[in-house]
Coordinates of C-alpha atoms in Angstrom, one line a residue:
M1 CA 52.6 91.6 68.5
P2 CA 51.4 93.5 64.9
G3 CA 51.6 91.6 61.8
K4 CA 52.8 92.3 58.2
F5 CA 52.4 95.2 56.4
E6 CA 49.9 94.1 54.1
S7 CA 47.5 93.3 57.0
M8 CA 48.2 96.7 58.0
R9 CA 47.0 98.2 54.9
H10 CA 44.0 96.5 55.1
R11 CA 43.2 97.7 58.6
G12 CA 44.4 101.3 57.1
A13 CA 41.7 100.9 54.4
A14 CA 38.9 99.9 57.1
A15 CA 39.5 102.7 58.9
L16 CA 39.1 105.0 55.8
G17 CA 35.8 103.6 55.5
L18 CA 34.6 103.9 59.1
L19 CA 35.8 107.3 59.7
L20 CA 32.6 108.2 61.9
L21 CA 31.7 104.5 63.1
A22 CA 32.6 105.8 66.8
D23 CA 29.7 108.6 66.7
V24 CA 27.3 106.9 64.5
V25 CA 26.7 103.4 65.9
G26 CA 23.6 102.4 63.5
A27 CA 24.5 102.8 60.0
A28 CA 21.2 104.1 59.1
T29 CA 20.3 106.3 62.1
P30 CA 21.2 109.8 61.4
V31 CA 22.9 112.0 64.4
H32 CA 21.3 115.2 64.7
D33 CA 22.6 118.6 66.5
R34 CA 20.5 121.1 68.1
A35 CA 20.1 123.2 64.9
G36 CA 18.2 120.0 63.1
N37 CA 21.6 119.3 60.8
R38 CA 22.4 115.8 60.9
V39 CA 25.0 113.2 59.8
E40 CA 23.8 110.2 57.7
A41 CA 25.9 107.1 56.7
L42 CA 25.8 106.4 53.1
I43 CA 24.9 102.9 51.7
E44 CA 26.7 101.4 49.1
Q45 CA 24.7 100.3 46.2
P46 CA 24.8 97.2 43.9
D47 CA 26.9 97.8 40.8
R48 CA 24.6 98.7 37.9
A49 CA 27.2 99.4 35.2
P50 CA 26.5 97.1 32.1
A51 CA 29.3 95.1 30.9
G52 CA 31.8 97.0 28.8
S53 CA 30.9 99.9 30.1
D54 CA 33.4 102.9 30.9
D55 CA 32.3 102.9 34.9
G56 CA 36.0 101.1 35.7
A57 CA 37.7 104.0 37.0
A58 CA 34.5 105.1 39.3
S59 CA 34.1 103.8 42.6
P60 CA 31.0 102.3 44.0
R61 CA 27.9 104.7 44.3
F62 CA 26.9 105.4 47.9
C63 CA 23.6 106.7 48.8
T64 CA 21.1 108.2 51.5
Q65 CA 18.4 105.5 52.7
D66 CA 15.9 107.8 51.0
R67 CA 18.1 107.7 47.7
Q68 CA 17.8 111.6 47.7
W69 CA 21.7 112.1 47.7
C70 CA 24.3 109.6 45.8
V71 CA 27.9 110.0 45.6
R72 CA 30.8 108.6 44.0
T73 CA 34.6 109.1 42.6
R74 CA 35.6 109.2 39.1
R75 CA 38.9 109.4 37.5
N76 CA 38.8 107.6 34.3
G77 CA 42.8 107.2 34.1
D78 CA 43.4 111.3 33.8
P79 CA 45.1 112.0 37.0
S80 CA 44.3 115.6 36.5
A81 CA 40.5 115.2 35.7
G82 CA 39.3 113.5 38.8
Q83 CA 35.7 114.3 40.1
L84 CA 33.1 113.7 42.6
E85 CA 29.8 113.1 41.0
V86 CA 27.0 113.8 43.2
E87 CA 23.3 112.7 42.5
H88 CA 20.6 115.2 43.9
R89 CA 16.8 113.8 43.3
P90 CA 14.5 116.4 45.1
A91 CA 11.2 114.9 46.3
G92 CA 8.9 114.5 43.2
E93 CA 11.6 115.0 40.4
P94 CA 11.9 112.1 38.4
E95 CA 15.4 112.6 37.4
P96 CA 18.2 113.3 39.6
R97 CA 20.3 116.7 39.3
L98 CA 23.8 115.8 38.7
R99 CA 26.9 117.9 40.0
F100 CA 30.5 117.4 39.4
L101 CA 33.1 118.6 42.0
P102 CA 36.7 118.5 40.7
M103 CA 39.3 116.6 42.7
P104 CA 42.8 117.6 42.9
A105 CA 45.3 116.3 40.6
L106 CA 47.2 113.1 41.5
E107 CA 51.0 113.6 42.0
T108 CA 51.6 110.1 42.5
P109 CA 49.0 106.9 42.6
A110 CA 46.5 106.9 44.8
S111 CA 43.3 105.5 45.8
E112 CA 40.0 107.5 46.6
Q113 CA 36.6 106.8 47.9
P114 CA 33.6 108.8 48.5
W115 CA 33.4 109.9 52.4
P116 CA 30.8 107.5 53.1
F117 CA 28.7 109.7 55.0
I118 CA 26.6 113.1 54.1
V119 CA 25.8 116.0 56.7
R120 CA 22.4 117.2 55.6
M121 CA 21.5 120.7 56.5
A122 CA 18.5 121.8 58.6
P123 CA 16.0 124.2 56.2
G124 CA 17.4 127.4 56.0
I125 CA 21.2 126.5 57.1
G126 CA 24.0 126.2 54.9
A127 CA 24.0 129.1 52.5
P128 CA 24.6 132.6 53.3
Q129 CA 21.3 134.0 52.3
V130 CA 18.2 131.8 52.3
P131 CA 16.5 132.2 48.7
S132 CA 13.6 133.9 48.3
D133 CA 12.2 131.8 45.8
P134 CA 10.7 129.1 47.7
Q135 CA 11.5 126.2 45.6
Q136 CA 15.2 127.2 46.0
A137 CA 14.6 127.8 49.4
A138 CA 13.2 124.2 49.9
L139 CA 16.3 122.5 48.5
E140 CA 18.7 121.0 50.9
N141 CA 21.8 121.8 51.7
V142 CA 25.1 119.4 52.4
L143 CA 28.8 118.8 52.9
V144 CA 29.9 115.6 51.2
G145 CA 33.4 114.5 51.0
V146 CA 36.2 112.2 49.4
V147 CA 38.9 110.2 51.2
S148 CA 42.1 110.1 49.2
G149 CA 45.1 107.8 50.2
T150 CA 48.6 107.4 48.8
S151 CA 51.1 104.7 49.7
T152 CA 54.7 103.7 49.2
G153 CA 56.8 100.5 50.1
Y154 CA 60.1 100.2 51.8
S155 CA 62.4 97.5 52.5
G156 CA 60.7 95.1 54.7
G157 CA 57.3 97.4 54.9
G158 CA 55.9 100.2 53.9
A159 CA 53.3 103.4 54.6
D160 CA 50.0 104.8 53.4
A161 CA 48.3 107.7 54.3
G162 CA 44.7 109.2 53.8
T163 CA 43.3 112.9 53.8
L164 CA 39.7 113.7 54.1
R165 CA 38.2 116.5 51.8
L166 CA 34.8 117.9 52.6
S167 CA 33.0 120.3 50.1
R168 CA 29.6 122.4 50.8
I169 CA 26.9 122.3 48.3
Y170 CA 24.3 125.0 48.8
H171 CA 21.6 126.7 46.8
Q172 CA 21.1 130.3 46.0
Q173 CA 18.5 132.5 44.3
D174 CA 20.0 131.7 40.9
G175 CA 21.1 128.2 41.6
I176 CA 23.6 125.8 43.2
Q177 CA 27.0 126.8 44.5
I178 CA 30.1 124.4 45.1
D179 CA 32.6 125.4 47.7
P180 CA 35.3 122.6 47.6
D181 CA 37.8 121.9 50.4
V182 CA 36.1 124.0 53.4
L183 CA 37.6 121.2 55.4
V184 CA 40.8 119.2 54.8
V185 CA 42.1 116.8 57.7
P186 CA 44.4 113.9 58.0
A187 CA 42.0 110.9 57.8
D188 CA 44.5 107.9 58.3
G189 CA 48.0 106.7 58.7
H190 CA 49.7 103.6 58.9
A191 CA 53.5 102.7 58.6
M192 CA 55.9 100.0 59.3
I193 CA 59.3 100.3 58.8
R194 CA 62.9 98.7 59.9
A195 CA 63.7 95.1 59.7
C196 CA 66.2 92.4 61.6
F197 CA 69.2 91.2 59.3
G198 CA 70.2 88.3 61.3
Q199 CA 69.9 86.5 64.6
A200 CA 71.8 89.3 66.6
D201 CA 69.3 92.1 65.2
E202 CA 66.7 90.1 66.0
A203 CA 67.8 89.2 69.4
R204 CA 68.7 93.0 70.0
R205 CA 64.9 93.7 68.9
A206 CA 63.5 91.3 71.5
G207 CA 62.0 89.6 68.1
A208 CA 60.0 92.8 67.1
C209 CA 61.7 93.5 63.9
H210 CA 59.4 96.3 62.7
D211 CA 58.5 99.8 64.0
E212 CA 54.9 100.4 63.5
Y213 CA 52.8 103.5 63.7
S214 CA 49.1 104.2 63.4
F215 CA 46.8 107.4 63.2
T216 CA 43.2 107.3 63.2
M217 CA 40.5 109.8 63.5
T218 CA 36.4 110.3 63.8
L219 CA 34.7 113.3 62.6
A220 CA 31.3 114.1 64.7
L221 CA 28.8 116.6 64.6
D222 CA 28.7 118.5 68.2
P223 CA 25.3 118.1 69.3
A224 CA 25.2 121.7 71.0
G225 CA 25.9 123.3 67.3
Q226 CA 23.5 125.7 66.0
G227 CA 23.9 127.3 62.5
M228 CA 26.1 125.7 60.1
P229 CA 27.1 122.3 61.4
V230 CA 29.8 122.4 64.2
L231 CA 32.6 119.4 63.8
R232 CA 34.2 117.6 66.3
Y233 CA 37.4 115.9 65.2
R234 CA 39.1 113.3 67.5
T235 CA 42.3 111.5 66.5
T236 CA 44.1 108.7 68.1
A237 CA 48.2 108.0 67.5
T238 CA 50.2 105.0 68.5
R239 CA 53.6 103.8 67.9
F240 CA 55.1 100.1 68.6
P241 CA 57.5 99.1 70.3
A242 CA 57.0 101.8 72.8
G243 CA 59.7 104.9 72.1
A244 CA 60.1 103.9 68.6
S245 CA 60.6 107.0 66.2
R246 CA 60.6 107.4 62.6
F247 CA 63.1 110.3 63.1
Q248 CA 65.7 108.6 65.1
D249 CA 68.1 106.0 64.0
A250 CA 67.3 102.9 65.9
S251 CA 70.7 101.6 65.7
T252 CA 71.7 104.5 68.2
K253 CA 69.4 103.0 70.8
G254 CA 70.1 100.4 73.2
P255 CA 68.4 97.0 73.2
L256 CA 64.5 96.5 73.5
R257 CA 63.1 95.1 76.5
K258 CA 59.9 93.1 77.1
R259 CA 58.2 96.2 78.6
D260 CA 58.8 98.1 75.2
L261 CA 56.7 95.3 73.7
R262 CA 53.5 97.3 73.9
I263 CA 51.5 99.6 71.8
Q264 CA 52.0 103.1 73.1
T265 CA 49.8 105.9 72.4
D266 CA 51.3 109.3 71.4
P267 CA 49.8 112.0 73.5
A268 CA 50.8 114.8 71.2
C269 CA 49.0 113.1 68.1
S270 CA 46.0 111.9 69.8
Y271 CA 43.9 115.2 70.2
Q272 CA 40.7 116.5 69.9
R273 CA 39.5 119.9 67.9
T274 CA 36.2 121.8 67.4
F275 CA 35.8 123.3 63.7
R276 CA 33.4 126.1 63.3
F277 CA 32.4 127.5 60.0
V278 CA 34.2 131.0 59.7
G279 CA 34.6 132.9 56.3
G280 CA 33.6 130.1 53.9
V281 CA 35.9 127.4 55.9
Y282 CA 35.7 125.4 58.8
V283 CA 38.7 126.4 61.1
P284 CA 39.7 124.7 64.4
D285 CA 39.5 126.1 67.8
A286 CA 43.4 125.4 68.0
P287 CA 45.9 124.7 65.8
L288 CA 46.6 121.3 64.8
P289 CA 49.7 119.6 65.8
G290 CA 52.4 118.5 63.2
C291 CA 52.2 115.1 63.4
E292 CA 54.1 114.0 60.0
E293 CA 55.5 110.9 61.7
F294 CA 52.0 109.3 61.8
T295 CA 50.3 111.2 58.4
Q296 CA 52.9 111.1 55.9
L297 CA 54.6 108.8 53.7

């Protein structure tokens, strides 16, 4: 039977950090598509901040294996001024080039971490036009991201939800261009609601005093993709016990039976979409279903 909400939150945090685990079996092994674009897991770096520095509001740094790209989030206590800090160290340059991507202002307390992967595009891919300047044309274009999560507590439980935002960084003739939020999708959701109030309630619930909901996803390259990376988005949504609903009063339903005490996959919110880059953003091949029961607090 599912455990307490605190352990559920730990499972949610782990899922946020492993959004591509099903498609990237080896953390250091890039996955390529037909065009030569590749997705690569980022490696968390040891904390290098000196004691007393102002890096307490920054996340750990995550870098590619060759250290050419590193990312971390930074908020510094200002809910309106968060940013994703991107370090790019082109081959042969002694110092990294720093870029700062603004993150949305926070309306409620939230957790933010870099998406622990990067999509590195093949030469000539990622910019609307390949620069004629050979030095600019040789610079790599990428997709980087941030996973933000919010949470709330309920009597006897609580909920958390995460969102993935990808941004495109590409090089033009006269410099760098950053396009934020080229892809925004639900990343994770967990909820534990309801509780038993006395032995009669516990008996009516067959000992399963909480309803639990889970939403996870994976994001991967389509191996047949050409040109801009084609992304495959796959989700899984479950509920426990079977038949539970956040939109229905459980007291109006009959007692739970033993056969209800199982994790049930929700078919409408367990789906797959292919995202293609159209007009400067990623567009799914079909609309995403409304899955607020799993992805909202």
